[in-house]
Amino acid sequence: MSRTPRKKINISIEPELYEEALKLVETGDYRSVSHFFDQAGKKLAREKLSERKSENP
């Protein structure tokens, strides 16, 4: 199975947020900090798009 091409970006985050993400990675819930932010971004995007759809049916 081929992997979906990814866009690489650089982000700046607060050290506290990085440490929180790293702790979640260490639990095994995420493969890496990058995977955590990828999943967080997807969740946030879905929530925002869902809100907009419900506001403008």
PDB file of N, CA and C in Angstrom:
ATOM      1  N   MET A   1       0.844  -1.178   0.000  1.00  0.00           N
ATOM      2  CA  MET A   1       0.000   0.000   0.000  1.00  0.00           C
ATOM      3  C   MET A   1       0.889   1.241   0.000  1.00  0.00           C
ATOM      4  N   SER A   2       0.622   2.164  -0.899  1.00  0.00           N
ATOM      5  CA  SER A   2       1.446   3.366  -0.985  1.00  0.00           C
ATOM      6  C   SER A   2       0.997   4.396   0.046  1.00  0.00           C
ATOM      7  N   ARG A   3       1.936   5.168   0.495  1.00  0.00           N
ATOM      8  CA  ARG A   3       1.644   6.204   1.483  1.00  0.00           C
ATOM      9  C   ARG A   3       1.181   7.465   0.785  1.00  0.00           C
ATOM     10  N   THR A   4       0.307   8.188   1.433  1.00  0.00           N
ATOM     11  CA  THR A   4      -0.159   9.463   0.928  1.00  0.00           C
ATOM     12  C   THR A   4       0.978  10.476   1.029  1.00  0.00           C
ATOM     13  N   PRO A   5       1.225  11.253  -0.018  1.00  0.00           N
ATOM     14  CA  PRO A   5       2.266  12.282   0.067  1.00  0.00           C
ATOM     15  C   PRO A   5       1.950  13.266   1.197  1.00  0.00           C
ATOM     16  N   ARG A   6       2.955  13.712   1.871  1.00  0.00           N
ATOM     17  CA  ARG A   6       2.791  14.635   2.990  1.00  0.00           C
ATOM     18  C   ARG A   6       3.400  15.983   2.652  1.00  0.00           C
ATOM     19  N   LYS A   7       2.818  17.021   3.215  1.00  0.00           N
ATOM     20  CA  LYS A   7       3.401  18.362   3.139  1.00  0.00           C
ATOM     21  C   LYS A   7       4.188  18.566   4.419  1.00  0.00           C
ATOM     22  N   LYS A   8       5.391  19.044   4.298  1.00  0.00           N
ATOM     23  CA  LYS A   8       6.211  19.304   5.469  1.00  0.00           C
ATOM     24  C   LYS A   8       6.137  20.790   5.787  1.00  0.00           C
ATOM     25  N   ILE A   9       5.904  21.085   7.062  1.00  0.00           N
ATOM     26  CA  ILE A   9       5.847  22.472   7.510  1.00  0.00           C
ATOM     27  C   ILE A   9       6.667  22.605   8.788  1.00  0.00           C
ATOM     28  N   ASN A  10       7.048  23.809   9.094  1.00  0.00           N
ATOM     29  CA  ASN A  10       7.701  24.114  10.365  1.00  0.00           C
ATOM     30  C   ASN A  10       6.716  24.903  11.204  1.00  0.00           C
ATOM     31  N   ILE A  11       6.598  24.544  12.467  1.00  0.00           N
ATOM     32  CA  ILE A  11       5.726  25.292  13.362  1.00  0.00           C
ATOM     33  C   ILE A  11       6.506  25.675  14.610  1.00  0.00           C
ATOM     34  N   SER A  12       6.070  26.729  15.246  1.00  0.00           N
ATOM     35  CA  SER A  12       6.629  27.139  16.528  1.00  0.00           C
ATOM     36  C   SER A  12       5.547  26.951  17.572  1.00  0.00           C
ATOM     37  N   ILE A  13       5.872  26.226  18.622  1.00  0.00           N
ATOM     38  CA  ILE A  13       4.909  25.978  19.691  1.00  0.00           C
ATOM     39  C   ILE A  13       5.563  26.285  21.025  1.00  0.00           C
ATOM     40  N   GLU A  14       4.731  26.481  22.020  1.00  0.00           N
ATOM     41  CA  GLU A  14       5.248  26.731  23.358  1.00  0.00           C
ATOM     42  C   GLU A  14       5.896  25.461  23.900  1.00  0.00           C
ATOM     43  N   PRO A  15       6.961  25.614  24.657  1.00  0.00           N
ATOM     44  CA  PRO A  15       7.638  24.437  25.209  1.00  0.00           C
ATOM     45  C   PRO A  15       6.705  23.537  26.028  1.00  0.00           C
ATOM     46  N   GLU A  16       5.759  24.143  26.732  1.00  0.00           N
ATOM     47  CA  GLU A  16       4.830  23.360  27.548  1.00  0.00           C
ATOM     48  C   GLU A  16       3.964  22.455  26.677  1.00  0.00           C
ATOM     49  N   LEU A  17       3.521  22.970  25.539  1.00  0.00           N
ATOM     50  CA  LEU A  17       2.709  22.171  24.627  1.00  0.00           C
ATOM     51  C   LEU A  17       3.527  21.019  24.058  1.00  0.00           C
ATOM     52  N   TYR A  18       4.775  21.290  23.725  1.00  0.00           N
ATOM     53  CA  TYR A  18       5.648  20.224  23.225  1.00  0.00           C
ATOM     54  C   TYR A  18       5.814  19.128  24.276  1.00  0.00           C
ATOM     55  N   GLU A  19       6.035  19.527  25.511  1.00  0.00           N
ATOM     56  CA  GLU A  19       6.219  18.545  26.588  1.00  0.00           C
ATOM     57  C   GLU A  19       4.956  17.710  26.791  1.00  0.00           C
ATOM     58  N   GLU A  20       3.783  18.342  26.708  1.00  0.00           N
ATOM     59  CA  GLU A  20       2.526  17.602  26.842  1.00  0.00           C
ATOM     60  C   GLU A  20       2.365  16.606  25.699  1.00  0.00           C
ATOM     61  N   ALA A  21       2.676  17.033  24.488  1.00  0.00           N
ATOM     62  CA  ALA A  21       2.583  16.139  23.328  1.00  0.00           C
ATOM     63  C   ALA A  21       3.574  14.985  23.475  1.00  0.00           C
ATOM     64  N   LEU A  22       4.766  15.277  23.925  1.00  0.00           N
ATOM     65  CA  LEU A  22       5.784  14.246  24.104  1.00  0.00           C
ATOM     66  C   LEU A  22       5.338  13.203  25.128  1.00  0.00           C
ATOM     67  N   LYS A  23       4.696  13.647  26.201  1.00  0.00           N
ATOM     68  CA  LYS A  23       4.184  12.703  27.204  1.00  0.00           C
ATOM     69  C   LYS A  23       3.148  11.769  26.591  1.00  0.00           C
ATOM     70  N   LEU A  24       2.294  12.300  25.722  1.00  0.00           N
ATOM     71  CA  LEU A  24       1.295  11.460  25.063  1.00  0.00           C
ATOM     72  C   LEU A  24       1.947  10.481  24.098  1.00  0.00           C
ATOM     73  N   VAL A  25       2.996  10.911  23.433  1.00  0.00           N
ATOM     74  CA  VAL A  25       3.734  10.018  22.532  1.00  0.00           C
ATOM     75  C   VAL A  25       4.351   8.878  23.343  1.00  0.00           C
ATOM     76  N   GLU A  26       4.884   9.209  24.504  1.00  0.00           N
ATOM     77  CA  GLU A  26       5.532   8.195  25.340  1.00  0.00           C
ATOM     78  C   GLU A  26       4.553   7.143  25.849  1.00  0.00           C
ATOM     79  N   THR A  27       3.254   7.455  25.897  1.00  0.00           N
ATOM     80  CA  THR A  27       2.256   6.463  26.323  1.00  0.00           C
ATOM     81  C   THR A  27       2.008   5.435  25.233  1.00  0.00           C
ATOM     82  N   GLY A  28       2.445   5.742  24.012  1.00  0.00           N
ATOM     83  CA  GLY A  28       2.227   4.836  22.895  1.00  0.00           C
ATOM     84  C   GLY A  28       0.974   5.153  22.100  1.00  0.00           C
ATOM     85  N   ASP A  29       0.238   6.191  22.506  1.00  0.00           N
ATOM     86  CA  ASP A  29      -0.981   6.566  21.782  1.00  0.00           C
ATOM     87  C   ASP A  29      -0.668   7.148  20.403  1.00  0.00           C
ATOM     88  N   TYR A  30       0.513   7.728  20.255  1.00  0.00           N
ATOM     89  CA  TYR A  30       0.924   8.334  18.987  1.00  0.00           C
ATOM     90  C   TYR A  30       2.328   7.850  18.649  1.00  0.00           C
ATOM     91  N   ARG A  31       2.619   7.730  17.358  1.00  0.00           N
ATOM     92  CA  ARG A  31       3.933   7.249  16.915  1.00  0.00           C
ATOM     93  C   ARG A  31       5.030   8.277  17.165  1.00  0.00           C
ATOM     94  N   SER A  32       4.664   9.556  17.058  1.00  0.00           N
ATOM     95  CA  SER A  32       5.647  10.631  17.181  1.00  0.00           C
ATOM     96  C   SER A  32       4.912  11.933  17.489  1.00  0.00           C
ATOM     97  N   VAL A  33       5.683  12.958  17.806  1.00  0.00           N
ATOM     98  CA  VAL A  33       5.084  14.275  18.033  1.00  0.00           C
ATOM     99  C   VAL A  33       4.417  14.755  16.749  1.00  0.00           C
ATOM    100  N   SER A  34       5.033  14.478  15.619  1.00  0.00           N
ATOM    101  CA  SER A  34       4.445  14.849  14.332  1.00  0.00           C
ATOM    102  C   SER A  34       3.094  14.161  14.140  1.00  0.00           C
ATOM    103  N   HIS A  35       3.013  12.880  14.476  1.00  0.00           N
ATOM    104  CA  HIS A  35       1.757  12.134  14.363  1.00  0.00           C
ATOM    105  C   HIS A  35       0.698  12.752  15.281  1.00  0.00           C
ATOM    106  N   PHE A  36       1.087  13.137  16.499  1.00  0.00           N
ATOM    107  CA  PHE A  36       0.154  13.782  17.424  1.00  0.00           C
ATOM    108  C   PHE A  36      -0.426  15.053  16.802  1.00  0.00           C
ATOM    109  N   PHE A  37       0.432  15.921  16.268  1.00  0.00           N
ATOM    110  CA  PHE A  37      -0.062  17.174  15.703  1.00  0.00           C
ATOM    111  C   PHE A  37      -0.857  16.952  14.424  1.00  0.00           C
ATOM    112  N   ASP A  38      -0.513  15.938  13.662  1.00  0.00           N
ATOM    113  CA  ASP A  38      -1.296  15.584  12.477  1.00  0.00           C
ATOM    114  C   ASP A  38      -2.715  15.193  12.897  1.00  0.00           C
ATOM    115  N   GLN A  39      -2.827  14.341  13.910  1.00  0.00           N
ATOM    116  CA  GLN A  39      -4.137  13.901  14.379  1.00  0.00           C
ATOM    117  C   GLN A  39      -4.914  15.056  15.021  1.00  0.00           C
ATOM    118  N   ALA A  40      -4.221  15.897  15.778  1.00  0.00           N
ATOM    119  CA  ALA A  40      -4.874  17.048  16.409  1.00  0.00           C
ATOM    120  C   ALA A  40      -5.404  18.013  15.355  1.00  0.00           C
ATOM    121  N   GLY A  41      -4.617  18.252  14.316  1.00  0.00           N
ATOM    122  CA  GLY A  41      -5.046  19.140  13.231  1.00  0.00           C
ATOM    123  C   GLY A  41      -6.258  18.600  12.505  1.00  0.00           C
ATOM    124  N   LYS A  42      -6.268  17.300  12.237  1.00  0.00           N
ATOM    125  CA  LYS A  42      -7.419  16.681  11.570  1.00  0.00           C
ATOM    126  C   LYS A  42      -8.676  16.825  12.415  1.00  0.00           C
ATOM    127  N   LYS A  43      -8.544  16.567  13.718  1.00  0.00           N
ATOM    128  CA  LYS A  43      -9.703  16.661  14.615  1.00  0.00           C
ATOM    129  C   LYS A  43     -10.234  18.089  14.658  1.00  0.00           C
ATOM    130  N   LEU A  44      -9.353  19.053  14.798  1.00  0.00           N
ATOM    131  CA  LEU A  44      -9.759  20.453  14.853  1.00  0.00           C
ATOM    132  C   LEU A  44     -10.416  20.885  13.550  1.00  0.00           C
ATOM    133  N   ALA A  45      -9.849  20.486  12.424  1.00  0.00           N
ATOM    134  CA  ALA A  45     -10.423  20.848  11.120  1.00  0.00           C
ATOM    135  C   ALA A  45     -11.818  20.257  10.959  1.00  0.00           C
ATOM    136  N   ARG A  46     -12.000  18.984  11.328  1.00  0.00           N
ATOM    137  CA  ARG A  46     -13.325  18.355  11.225  1.00  0.00           C
ATOM    138  C   ARG A  46     -14.343  19.068  12.110  1.00  0.00           C
ATOM    139  N   GLU A  47     -13.935  19.417  13.340  1.00  0.00           N
ATOM    140  CA  GLU A  47     -14.846  20.112  14.254  1.00  0.00           C
ATOM    141  C   GLU A  47     -15.261  21.469  13.693  1.00  0.00           C
ATOM    142  N   LYS A  48     -14.311  22.228  13.202  1.00  0.00           N
ATOM    143  CA  LYS A  48     -14.616  23.559  12.667  1.00  0.00           C
ATOM    144  C   LYS A  48     -15.501  23.469  11.430  1.00  0.00           C
ATOM    145  N   LEU A  49     -15.211  22.523  10.540  1.00  0.00           N
ATOM    146  CA  LEU A  49     -16.038  22.363   9.341  1.00  0.00           C
ATOM    147  C   LEU A  49     -17.445  21.920   9.712  1.00  0.00           C
ATOM    148  N   SER A  50     -17.562  21.075  10.717  1.00  0.00           N
ATOM    149  CA  SER A  50     -18.874  20.619  11.177  1.00  0.00           C
ATOM    150  C   SER A  50     -19.669  21.787  11.760  1.00  0.00           C
ATOM    151  N   GLU A  51     -19.004  22.648  12.531  1.00  0.00           N
ATOM    152  CA  GLU A  51     -19.662  23.832  13.095  1.00  0.00           C
ATOM    153  C   GLU A  51     -20.192  24.727  11.978  1.00  0.00           C
ATOM    154  N   ARG A  52     -19.393  24.943  10.961  1.00  0.00           N
ATOM    155  CA  ARG A  52     -19.809  25.815   9.853  1.00  0.00           C
ATOM    156  C   ARG A  52     -20.984  25.226   9.093  1.00  0.00           C
ATOM    157  N   LYS A  53     -20.993  23.915   8.913  1.00  0.00           N
ATOM    158  CA  LYS A  53     -22.107  23.272   8.216  1.00  0.00           C
ATOM    159  C   LYS A  53     -23.396  23.416   9.009  1.00  0.00           C
ATOM    160  N   SER A  54     -23.311  23.310  10.341  1.00  0.00           N
ATOM    161  CA  SER A  54     -24.520  23.429  11.155  1.00  0.00           C
ATOM    162  C   SER A  54     -25.011  24.881  11.229  1.00  0.00           C
ATOM    163  N   GLU A  55     -24.104  25.848  11.075  1.00  0.00           N
ATOM    164  CA  GLU A  55     -24.495  27.258  11.069  1.00  0.00           C
ATOM    165  C   GLU A  55     -25.111  27.656   9.736  1.00  0.00           C
ATOM    166  N   ASN A  56     -24.659  27.054   8.650  1.00  0.00           N
ATOM    167  CA  ASN A  56     -25.127  27.390   7.303  1.00  0.00           C
ATOM    168  C   ASN A  56     -25.647  26.137   6.598  1.00  0.00           C
ATOM    169  N   PRO A  57     -26.842  25.682   6.976  1.00  0.00           N
ATOM    170  CA  PRO A  57     -27.351  24.443   6.364  1.00  0.00           C
ATOM    171  C   PRO A  57     -27.674  24.570   4.896  1.00  0.00           C
TER     172      PRO A  57
END
